[in-house]
PDB file of C-alpha atoms in Angstrom:
ATOM      1  CA  MET A   1      94.245  27.996  92.326  1.00  0.00           C
ATOM      2  CA  SER A   2      91.949  30.202  94.559  1.00  0.00           C
ATOM      3  CA  VAL A   3      88.980  27.534  96.141  1.00  0.00           C
ATOM      4  CA  PRO A   4      85.493  28.429  95.520  1.00  0.00           C
ATOM      5  CA  PRO A   5      83.679  29.545  98.717  1.00  0.00           C
ATOM      6  CA  ILE A   6      81.320  27.855 100.494  1.00  0.00           C
ATOM      7  CA  PRO A   7      78.050  30.168 100.419  1.00  0.00           C
ATOM      8  CA  ALA A   8      78.204  32.352 103.913  1.00  0.00           C
ATOM      9  CA  ALA A   9      74.666  31.856 102.993  1.00  0.00           C
ATOM     10  CA  LEU A  10      75.944  28.667 104.351  1.00  0.00           C
ATOM     11  CA  VAL A  11      78.143  29.165 106.943  1.00  0.00           C
ATOM     12  CA  ASP A  12      75.447  30.938 108.700  1.00  0.00           C
ATOM     13  CA  MET A  13      72.607  28.287 108.304  1.00  0.00           C
ATOM     14  CA  VAL A  14      75.539  26.285 110.221  1.00  0.00           C
ATOM     15  CA  GLY A  15      75.362  28.233 112.884  1.00  0.00           C
ATOM     16  CA  ARG A  16      71.986  28.044 114.334  1.00  0.00           C
ATOM     17  CA  GLY A  17      71.363  23.820 113.108  1.00  0.00           C
ATOM     18  CA  VAL A  18      70.521  22.181 109.634  1.00  0.00           C
ATOM     19  CA  SER A  19      68.709  18.793 109.417  1.00  0.00           C
ATOM     20  CA  VAL A  20      70.876  17.611 106.474  1.00  0.00           C
ATOM     21  CA  HIS A  21      70.155  14.978 103.490  1.00  0.00           C
ATOM     22  CA  VAL A  22      72.668  13.278 100.940  1.00  0.00           C
ATOM     23  CA  ALA A  23      71.426  12.213  97.598  1.00  0.00           C
ATOM     24  CA  SER A  24      73.695  10.280  94.710  1.00  0.00           C
ATOM     25  CA  ARG A  25      71.767   8.475  91.998  1.00  0.00           C
ATOM     26  CA  ASP A  26      72.959   5.368  89.854  1.00  0.00           C
ATOM     27  CA  ALA A  27      73.840   4.627  86.072  1.00  0.00           C
ATOM     28  CA  ARG A  28      70.601   4.345  85.311  1.00  0.00           C
ATOM     29  CA  MET A  29      69.584   7.567  86.974  1.00  0.00           C
ATOM     30  CA  ARG A  30      67.974   6.194  89.836  1.00  0.00           C
ATOM     31  CA  PRO A  31      68.327   8.372  92.830  1.00  0.00           C
ATOM     32  CA  SER A  32      69.852   7.150  96.267  1.00  0.00           C
ATOM     33  CA  VAL A  33      68.921   9.081  99.619  1.00  0.00           C
ATOM     34  CA  MET A  34      69.953   9.761 103.038  1.00  0.00           C
ATOM     35  CA  ARG A  35      69.997  11.858 106.653  1.00  0.00           C
ATOM     36  CA  GLY A  36      73.427  13.589 106.839  1.00  0.00           C
ATOM     37  CA  LEU A  37      74.368  12.517 110.703  1.00  0.00           C
ATOM     38  CA  GLY A  38      76.896  15.089 110.511  1.00  0.00           C
ATOM     39  CA  LEU A  39      78.662  18.105 109.463  1.00  0.00           C
ATOM     40  CA  ASP A  40      81.969  19.973 108.943  1.00  0.00           C
ATOM     41  CA  LEU A  41      82.745  23.298 106.933  1.00  0.00           C
ATOM     42  CA  ASP A  42      86.324  23.074 106.186  1.00  0.00           C
ATOM     43  CA  LEU A  43      86.359  27.225 105.167  1.00  0.00           C
ATOM     44  CA  ALA A  44      90.138  27.324 104.340  1.00  0.00           C
ATOM     45  CA  ALA A  45      90.175  24.697 101.722  1.00  0.00           C
ATOM     46  CA  GLY A  46      86.242  25.178 100.227  1.00  0.00           C
ATOM     47  CA  ARG A  47      84.854  21.525 101.943  1.00  0.00           C
ATOM     48  CA  ILE A  48      82.768  20.264 103.031  1.00  0.00           C
ATOM     49  CA  THR A  49      82.297  17.256 104.267  1.00  0.00           C
ATOM     50  CA  VAL A  50      79.419  14.625 105.636  1.00  0.00           C
ATOM     51  CA  PHE A  51      78.548  11.813 107.112  1.00  0.00           C
ATOM     52  CA  VAL A  52      76.102   8.769 106.492  1.00  0.00           C
ATOM     53  CA  SER A  53      75.517   5.768 107.721  1.00  0.00           C
ATOM     54  CA  ARG A  54      77.402   2.512 106.353  1.00  0.00           C
ATOM     55  CA  GLU A  55      74.189   0.581 107.457  1.00  0.00           C
ATOM     56  CA  GLN A  56      70.838   3.029 106.255  1.00  0.00           C
ATOM     57  CA  ALA A  57      72.843   4.506 103.502  1.00  0.00           C
ATOM     58  CA  GLY A  58      73.764   1.911 101.861  1.00  0.00           C
ATOM     59  CA  GLN A  59      72.327   1.860  97.653  1.00  0.00           C
ATOM     60  CA  LEU A  60      73.730   5.813  98.816  1.00  0.00           C
ATOM     61  CA  VAL A  61      77.816   4.799  99.359  1.00  0.00           C
ATOM     62  CA  LEU A  62      77.937   2.596  96.563  1.00  0.00           C
ATOM     63  CA  ASP A  63      76.400   5.579  94.092  1.00  0.00           C
ATOM     64  CA  LEU A  64      78.534   7.907  95.654  1.00  0.00           C
ATOM     65  CA  SER A  65      81.784   5.806  95.289  1.00  0.00           C
ATOM     66  CA  ALA A  66      80.357   5.350  91.692  1.00  0.00           C
ATOM     67  CA  ASN A  67      79.381   8.554  90.150  1.00  0.00           C
ATOM     68  CA  GLY A  68      81.209  11.037  92.663  1.00  0.00           C
ATOM     69  CA  HIS A  69      78.042  13.179  92.243  1.00  0.00           C
ATOM     70  CA  VAL A  70      76.508  13.994  95.575  1.00  0.00           C
ATOM     71  CA  ALA A  71      73.227  16.520  96.790  1.00  0.00           C
ATOM     72  CA  VAL A  72      73.447  18.056 100.035  1.00  0.00           C
ATOM     73  CA  VAL A  73      69.828  19.698 101.054  1.00  0.00           C
ATOM     74  CA  VAL A  74      70.536  21.704 104.397  1.00  0.00           C
ATOM     75  CA  SER A  75      67.361  23.322 106.057  1.00  0.00           C
ATOM     76  CA  GLU A  76      66.475  25.172 109.534  1.00  0.00           C
ATOM     77  CA  PRO A  77      63.679  23.555 111.530  1.00  0.00           C
ATOM     78  CA  LEU A  78      62.498  26.330 112.459  1.00  0.00           C
ATOM     79  CA  SER A  79      62.147  29.300 109.391  1.00  0.00           C
ATOM     80  CA  HIS A  80      62.628  26.414 106.535  1.00  0.00           C
ATOM     81  CA  ARG A  81      65.136  28.533 104.933  1.00  0.00           C
ATOM     82  CA  ALA A  82      66.689  25.883 102.953  1.00  0.00           C
ATOM     83  CA  MET A  83      69.775  25.578 100.404  1.00  0.00           C
ATOM     84  CA  GLN A  84      70.635  22.696  97.898  1.00  0.00           C
ATOM     85  CA  LEU A  85      74.767  21.476  97.368  1.00  0.00           C
ATOM     86  CA  LYS A  86      76.102  20.073  94.277  1.00  0.00           C
ATOM     87  CA  ALA A  87      79.873  18.235  93.407  1.00  0.00           C
ATOM     88  CA  THR A  88      80.648  16.165  90.397  1.00  0.00           C
ATOM     89  CA  ARG A  89      83.951  15.118  92.860  1.00  0.00           C
ATOM     90  CA  ALA A  90      83.205  13.637  96.323  1.00  0.00           C
ATOM     91  CA  THR A  91      85.181  11.745  98.345  1.00  0.00           C
ATOM     92  CA  LEU A  92      84.293   8.609 100.532  1.00  0.00           C
ATOM     93  CA  ARG A  93      86.750   7.473 103.643  1.00  0.00           C
ATOM     94  CA  ASN A  94      85.729   5.609 107.278  1.00  0.00           C
ATOM     95  CA  ALA A  95      84.803   7.742 109.571  1.00  0.00           C
ATOM     96  CA  VAL A  96      87.467   7.640 112.296  1.00  0.00           C
ATOM     97  CA  ALA A  97      87.402   8.888 116.050  1.00  0.00           C
ATOM     98  CA  ALA A  98      89.102  11.771 115.434  1.00  0.00           C
ATOM     99  CA  ASP A  99      85.062  12.967 113.606  1.00  0.00           C
ATOM    100  CA  GLU A 100      84.116  11.702 117.026  1.00  0.00           C
ATOM    101  CA  ALA A 101      84.471  16.276 118.181  1.00  0.00           C
ATOM    102  CA  VAL A 102      82.687  17.365 114.873  1.00  0.00           C
ATOM    103  CA  LEU A 103      79.832  14.892 115.280  1.00  0.00           C
ATOM    104  CA  ALA A 104      78.975  15.894 119.088  1.00  0.00           C
ATOM    105  CA  ARG A 105      79.087  19.921 117.920  1.00  0.00           C
ATOM    106  CA  TYR A 106      77.319  19.124 114.900  1.00  0.00           C
ATOM    107  CA  LEU A 107      74.445  16.697 117.109  1.00  0.00           C
ATOM    108  CA  ALA A 108      74.385  19.510 119.672  1.00  0.00           C
ATOM    109  CA  SER A 109      73.460  22.800 117.227  1.00  0.00           C
ATOM    110  CA  MET A 110      70.740  19.825 116.145  1.00  0.00           C
ATOM    111  CA  GLU A 111      69.418  19.997 119.834  1.00  0.00           C
ATOM    112  CA  ARG A 112      69.191  23.498 120.423  1.00  0.00           C
ATOM    113  CA  ALA A 113      67.874  23.796 116.911  1.00  0.00           C
ATOM    114  CA  VAL A 114      65.045  20.919 116.989  1.00  0.00           C
ATOM    115  CA  GLN A 115      64.301  22.764 120.818  1.00  0.00           C
ATOM    116  CA  SER A 116      63.871  26.101 118.870  1.00  0.00           C
ATOM    117  CA  VAL A 117      60.659  24.164 116.756  1.00  0.00           C
ATOM    118  CA  GLY A 118      59.529  22.763 120.263  1.00  0.00           C
ATOM    119  CA  HIS A 119      60.485  19.635 120.478  1.00  0.00           C
ATOM    120  CA  ALA A 120      63.020  17.441 123.064  1.00  0.00           C
ATOM    121  CA  PRO A 121      66.919  16.994 123.117  1.00  0.00           C
ATOM    122  CA  ARG A 122      66.750  13.731 122.377  1.00  0.00           C
ATOM    123  CA  MET A 123      64.902  13.699 119.165  1.00  0.00           C
ATOM    124  CA  ALA A 124      68.154  14.469 118.287  1.00  0.00           C
ATOM    125  CA  ARG A 125      70.140  12.444 119.931  1.00  0.00           C
ATOM    126  CA  ALA A 126      67.215   9.692 118.608  1.00  0.00           C
ATOM    127  CA  MET A 127      67.840  10.483 115.193  1.00  0.00           C
ATOM    128  CA  LEU A 128      71.258  11.349 114.963  1.00  0.00           C
ATOM    129  CA  ALA A 129      72.534   8.413 116.514  1.00  0.00           C
ATOM    130  CA  HIS A 130      75.198   6.350 114.795  1.00  0.00           C
ATOM    131  CA  ARG A 131      78.082   4.320 115.753  1.00  0.00           C
ATOM    132  CA  ILE A 132      81.778   5.978 114.077  1.00  0.00           C
ATOM    133  CA  GLU A 133      82.680   2.420 112.731  1.00  0.00           C
ATOM    134  CA  ASP A 134      79.600   2.116 111.013  1.00  0.00           C
ATOM    135  CA  LEU A 135      80.017   6.037 109.197  1.00  0.00           C
ATOM    136  CA  VAL A 136      80.865   7.472 106.100  1.00  0.00           C
ATOM    137  CA  ALA A 137      82.074  10.954 105.797  1.00  0.00           C
ATOM    138  CA  VAL A 138      81.361  11.961 102.366  1.00  0.00           C
ATOM    139  CA  SER A 139      83.388  15.529 100.926  1.00  0.00           C
ATOM    140  CA  PHE A 140      83.919  17.498  98.326  1.00  0.00           C
ATOM    141  CA  THR A 141      83.555  21.070  97.259  1.00  0.00           C
ATOM    142  CA  PRO A 142      80.201  22.760  95.614  1.00  0.00           C
ATOM    143  CA  ASP A 143      80.348  23.702  92.384  1.00  0.00           C
ATOM    144  CA  GLN A 144      76.847  25.113  92.354  1.00  0.00           C
ATOM    145  CA  ALA A 145      74.206  26.473  94.918  1.00  0.00           C
ATOM    146  CA  PHE A 146      70.787  26.753  95.028  1.00  0.00           C
ATOM    147  CA  ASP A 147      68.231  28.211  97.008  1.00  0.00           C
ATOM    148  CA  GLN A 148      65.820  25.497  98.487  1.00  0.00           C
ATOM    149  CA  THR A 149      63.621  27.474 100.608  1.00  0.00           C
ATOM    150  CA  PRO A 150      60.004  27.497  99.705  1.00  0.00           C
ATOM    151  CA  GLY A 151      58.702  30.057  97.393  1.00  0.00           C
ATOM    152  CA  PRO A 152      59.555  31.573  94.155  1.00  0.00           C
ATOM    153  CA  LYS A 153      62.969  31.670  95.013  1.00  0.00           C
ATOM    154  CA  ALA A 154      63.321  28.081  95.265  1.00  0.00           C
ATOM    155  CA  GLY A 155      65.406  26.498  93.015  1.00  0.00           C
ATOM    156  CA  ALA A 156      67.809  29.503  91.961  1.00  0.00           C
ATOM    157  CA  ALA A 157      71.119  29.284  91.790  1.00  0.00           C
ATOM    158  CA  LEU A 158      72.779  31.620  94.149  1.00  0.00           C
ATOM    159  CA  GLY A 159      75.145  34.626  92.748  1.00  0.00           C
ATOM    160  CA  GLY A 160      78.085  34.615  93.129  1.00  0.00           C
ATOM    161  CA  GLN A 161      77.775  31.168  95.368  1.00  0.00           C
ATOM    162  CA  PRO A 162      79.866  28.788  94.231  1.00  0.00           C
TER     163      PRO A 162
END
């Protein structure tokens, strides 16, 4: 079985620094959403991992645990270019010390991204501050990808990706 590709546009965006929001829903279709504190792409496996704070994202973690449905929106602060990725089989695990390198790379990319729009790097450090023992890693293979950039193509499926 071949691995669905992670959209090339996402790989490009992540390299420049993207803001991440993670969402799910409960059994009554009520949404839960939280800022992601980190992002990692496993291109070989076709999997994406985002990190959220268990303390701040309690309902989101419960919803993801209950149904595995996840929607992740990534957006570039400078251009507002945005993409939404959806999956129905997300898995959760506690973050571990080995994840700190991923989180540090993500923080560095966000420091550059917020500087590109005129903010000090300390803004990114404040937004993404965490304790590793509080973080939950949410991993998924995208089933769907959509353009979410404001404008006439917002909501359009990304052609040929996943």
